[in-house]
Amino acid sequence: MSIVAATDAQVAGNGPARIGIPHIVLVAALVLYPLVASDFFLTQIGGYSLIWGLLGLSLMLLAGYGGMVSLAQITVAGIAAYAVAILGHNNTSVLGFGWPWWITVIVAVGLASIASALIGAISVRTEGIYTIMITLAIATAFFYFTNQNYALFNGHSGFAGIAAPAFWGVNWRDPVPFYYLCLFVAAVCYAAVLYGAQSTFGLTLRAIRDNPRRMRALGYDVTAHKIFAWLLSGVVAGLSGVLLVWFNGRVSPGTVGVGPAINVLVVAVVGGLRHPIGPFLGAVVFVLLQVFAIDLVGAERFNTLIGLVFLVIVFVSPDGILGLWERAKPHLAQKSLRSEI
Amino acid sequence: MSVSDGSVTRAGITRAGGLTWRQSWLLVALLAIAVLAWMALAIWPAWLNHILLSKKAFVSAILNGLTLAGLYFIVASGFTLVFGLMRNVNLAHGSLYLLGAYIGYEVATRTGYWLIGVAAGFLVLAVVGVAMQVLVFRRLEGDDLRQTLVTLGISIVAADLMLAVWGGTTYQISPPLWLEGAVKTPFLLAVRSNGAAVYLPYPFFRLVVLAIAIVIGLGLWLMLNRTRIGMMIRSGVDDSAMLSASGVNVHAVFAVVFAVGAGLAGFAGVIGGSVLSVAPGEDIRYLLASLVVVIVGGMGSITGAAIGALLIGLAEQISLIYFPTYGIVLTFVIMVATLAVRPQGIMGKVR
């Protein structure tokens, strides 16, 4: 279980020191990014990475702080995406109740988090490696169900023609507004996870991850804490599902298939599960590989490439890119010392 | 038995409702067997046909379910063995199935002998299994999460490479002539006006698959319970450190189990590719089946795998006939219900 082991530095101080200078630089860079990026880099890479980063974040929250590795995050996101398609507008002329966007989003995220809590309630009955098996079975079953069921999920073809709404005089479908929308949601979720990790609940959750037995003996309701973590992770995953369906404009069983389910784990593990920034790093690497795989190995063999990257990361650095950085730091420091001598 | 039967009748006279649990279960079981025997042998009245569509549809669903259960059992027994011994969830197990099917197809069509294809499916995958154990799992020993992630990575790469080699087309391994054709089963469907009885015909090959599964199940059981290596495997399941301390080469035992597990997956691939078909995506299907069978049946238990496979196979085929678009939900409900009542699975041990 070394992947989800603890390194949780305490954040102390106030003002800029409390937020951390790297964070300020990062936010500035991301806010200014549209000035230099083309529409393609803005949406297909910027926005898409942020969405996948959010998905990874929902897993990181569970796996990093709670020690529960789930493969059903895409299912939770998919439930939100399907809810947006069914309750809002779509041009498949199946269902599509045409509710206002904000009610749709609230209901979609609510449904996703309830679904996530239910998945949690099913899987917390067992521990460790069993969680992966059960959530994978749930994700696969959901994929087959959406594929078979025409009454609710419109079967194999799913729903198309779902668009981000236009409000406050802004068409959120356009590249720049959509990028800022993704950035805003991602930043809020990131900050919330970072803050939540230091809260009483976050500390309790981490303690449960490290020693559930002792926490139970101390009188904590371990199951309730875990299920609440699933609920929170469902909110993040649900938000990313809403953004994902607005980004793609469509949702089908392929969106919630086993491939994407595994990709969420790949993104989170490649980035690193120790810090909320990890999944976003992983998402950038994942999306860049996906976009430029066509030049490296041809578009057809993208899965081989990402699978090999994943294998190498798991073998070489269990903590992902973050772990590589952590390991490189002392070496770099030593080198500078040596050069001074 | 005779003593308890006697007490049932006496109890019935002297004090009403004074049956023990065991006796009442026995009565329920006898009643169920009688009903099933009547359903199997008699011509169904109209009301039963009305509820269950027709006897032909129902009995075929049951038989198909049993065949599928046999196939699932062969796949899942390897999975559960590997898991029970090595605490290693091999999420590439579905890929082993599919690779076995493709290899079986290639060998069977090139040599013209189906049996050679079956043997090749088993042997090649057994070698692949040993290679995985030596090259991958031995390096990550004791870190079950990383092992699982690695198998996930392998399954991604394997699925993509198999797609590159064999493409997206669906293959069918043709079984030999002596396995083709249908046989009459003793299930009476109707009696013609001239007095001739109509019995349900059923593909011979599917019955053979069921028989193979039973033979493999018995074979595994004998191997685990009656041989020296089986004893080592069982003690390894309980405490591999202690087994190692008593002078057994645990890695060799692991390698044998992995070879058998992977070989069975490949074997099932060739059989499944002959009864059904071979196509990309089947790996996921059989991985799901193995996962659910093992979750329901209990990890590391061959008997549990058999029970789980029966439940899932029957549920899948029966729902295919009676509520096709919600079929997967039944499988899911079985899994959740088991987890709710017995989180460790029907035959699983609490660790």
Short mmCIF file of C-alpha atoms in Angstrom, two decimals, chain A residues 159-286:
data_model
loop_
_atom_site.label_atom_id
_atom_site.label_comp_id
_atom_site.label_asym_id
_atom_site.label_seq_id
_atom_site.Cartn_x
_atom_site.Cartn_y
_atom_site.Cartn_z
CA PHE A 159 -27.24 11.29 -26.14
CA ALA A 160 -25.80 14.00 -28.37
CA GLY A 161 -26.24 17.73 -28.78
CA ILE A 162 -25.67 18.72 -25.17
CA ALA A 163 -24.08 22.13 -24.89
CA ALA A 164 -22.74 24.34 -22.17
CA PRO A 165 -25.36 26.97 -21.39
CA ALA A 166 -25.20 30.68 -22.13
CA PHE A 167 -25.89 33.00 -19.23
CA TRP A 168 -24.78 36.38 -17.89
CA GLY A 169 -24.38 37.37 -21.51
CA VAL A 170 -21.54 34.89 -21.98
CA ASN A 171 -21.70 31.87 -24.22
CA TRP A 172 -19.85 29.33 -22.11
CA ARG A 173 -19.37 27.11 -25.13
CA ASP A 174 -16.71 29.46 -26.48
CA PRO A 175 -13.09 28.44 -25.83
CA VAL A 176 -12.04 31.23 -23.47
CA PRO A 177 -15.14 31.23 -21.24
CA PHE A 178 -15.15 27.42 -21.16
CA TYR A 179 -11.49 27.37 -20.16
CA TYR A 180 -12.13 29.83 -17.34
CA LEU A 181 -15.18 27.85 -16.25
CA CYS A 182 -13.08 24.66 -16.00
CA LEU A 183 -10.29 26.57 -14.27
CA PHE A 184 -12.72 28.06 -11.76
CA VAL A 185 -14.33 24.72 -10.89
CA ALA A 186 -10.95 22.97 -10.74
CA ALA A 187 -9.43 25.69 -8.54
CA VAL A 188 -12.38 25.66 -6.14
CA CYS A 189 -12.30 21.86 -5.85
CA TYR A 190 -8.51 21.82 -5.49
CA ALA A 191 -8.60 24.44 -2.73
CA ALA A 192 -11.48 22.64 -1.04
CA VAL A 193 -9.61 19.33 -1.04
CA LEU A 194 -6.45 21.01 0.23
CA TYR A 195 -8.41 22.76 2.96
CA GLY A 196 -10.52 19.72 3.75
CA ALA A 197 -7.42 17.59 4.22
CA GLN A 198 -6.39 19.83 7.13
CA SER A 199 -9.87 19.89 8.65
CA THR A 200 -10.92 17.63 11.49
CA PHE A 201 -12.68 15.38 9.01
CA GLY A 202 -9.62 15.19 6.77
CA LEU A 203 -7.33 14.35 9.66
CA THR A 204 -9.75 11.71 10.93
CA LEU A 205 -10.00 10.20 7.46
CA ARG A 206 -6.23 9.99 7.15
CA ALA A 207 -6.00 8.42 10.59
CA ILE A 208 -8.60 5.85 9.52
CA ARG A 209 -6.54 5.13 6.41
CA ASP A 210 -3.46 4.49 8.53
CA ASN A 211 -5.09 2.48 11.28
CA PRO A 212 -8.83 1.78 11.04
CA ARG A 213 -8.75 -0.55 14.00
CA ARG A 214 -7.32 1.98 16.39
CA MET A 215 -9.76 4.65 15.21
CA ARG A 216 -12.65 2.27 15.76
CA ALA A 217 -11.36 1.55 19.23
CA LEU A 218 -11.14 5.30 19.91
CA GLY A 219 -14.85 5.52 19.20
CA TYR A 220 -14.87 6.91 15.65
CA ASP A 221 -17.48 5.64 13.22
CA VAL A 222 -15.08 4.38 10.57
CA THR A 223 -17.77 3.35 8.08
CA ALA A 224 -19.59 6.70 8.27
CA HIS A 225 -16.36 8.64 7.72
CA LYS A 226 -15.47 6.52 4.72
CA ILE A 227 -18.91 6.86 3.17
CA PHE A 228 -18.80 10.62 3.70
CA ALA A 229 -15.46 10.69 1.87
CA TRP A 230 -17.17 8.84 -1.00
CA LEU A 231 -19.95 11.45 -0.96
CA LEU A 232 -17.43 14.31 -1.21
CA SER A 233 -15.53 12.54 -3.94
CA GLY A 234 -18.85 12.12 -5.73
CA VAL A 235 -19.37 15.90 -5.72
CA VAL A 236 -15.98 16.43 -7.41
CA ALA A 237 -16.55 13.59 -9.86
CA GLY A 238 -20.08 14.84 -10.58
CA LEU A 239 -18.80 18.35 -11.37
CA SER A 240 -16.20 16.90 -13.71
CA GLY A 241 -18.94 14.81 -15.34
CA VAL A 242 -21.00 17.94 -16.02
CA LEU A 243 -17.97 19.69 -17.53
CA LEU A 244 -17.11 16.56 -19.51
CA VAL A 245 -20.55 16.31 -21.10
CA TRP A 246 -20.49 20.03 -21.95
CA PHE A 247 -17.03 19.59 -23.43
CA ASN A 248 -17.88 16.55 -25.55
CA GLY A 249 -21.42 17.62 -26.34
CA ARG A 250 -22.39 13.99 -26.08
CA VAL A 251 -22.47 11.07 -23.68
CA SER A 252 -22.67 7.38 -24.57
CA PRO A 253 -21.69 4.04 -23.00
CA GLY A 254 -18.22 4.61 -24.47
CA THR A 255 -17.82 7.59 -22.12
CA VAL A 256 -18.33 5.39 -19.06
CA GLY A 257 -16.59 2.27 -20.39
CA VAL A 258 -13.87 0.29 -18.72
CA GLY A 259 -11.16 2.07 -20.72
CA PRO A 260 -12.02 5.53 -19.35
CA ALA A 261 -12.54 4.02 -15.89
CA ILE A 262 -8.97 2.75 -15.95
CA ASN A 263 -7.73 6.02 -17.46
CA VAL A 264 -8.89 7.92 -14.37
CA LEU A 265 -6.70 5.67 -12.26
CA VAL A 266 -3.85 6.06 -14.75
CA VAL A 267 -4.11 9.85 -14.56
CA ALA A 268 -4.13 9.85 -10.77
CA VAL A 269 -1.33 7.30 -10.36
CA VAL A 270 0.91 8.80 -13.05
CA GLY A 271 0.56 12.20 -11.43
CA GLY A 272 0.85 10.99 -7.88
CA LEU A 273 -1.67 10.34 -5.15
CA ARG A 274 0.08 12.18 -2.33
CA HIS A 275 -0.96 15.71 -3.12
CA PRO A 276 -4.04 17.12 -4.88
CA ILE A 277 -1.81 18.67 -7.55
CA GLY A 278 -0.75 15.17 -8.68
CA PRO A 279 -3.88 14.27 -10.65
CA PHE A 280 -3.69 17.57 -12.55
CA LEU A 281 -0.06 16.88 -13.50
CA GLY A 282 -1.07 13.39 -14.55
CA ALA A 283 -3.96 14.78 -16.58
CA VAL A 284 -1.68 17.18 -18.47
CA VAL A 285 0.72 14.35 -19.31
CA PHE A 286 -2.19 12.08 -20.28
#
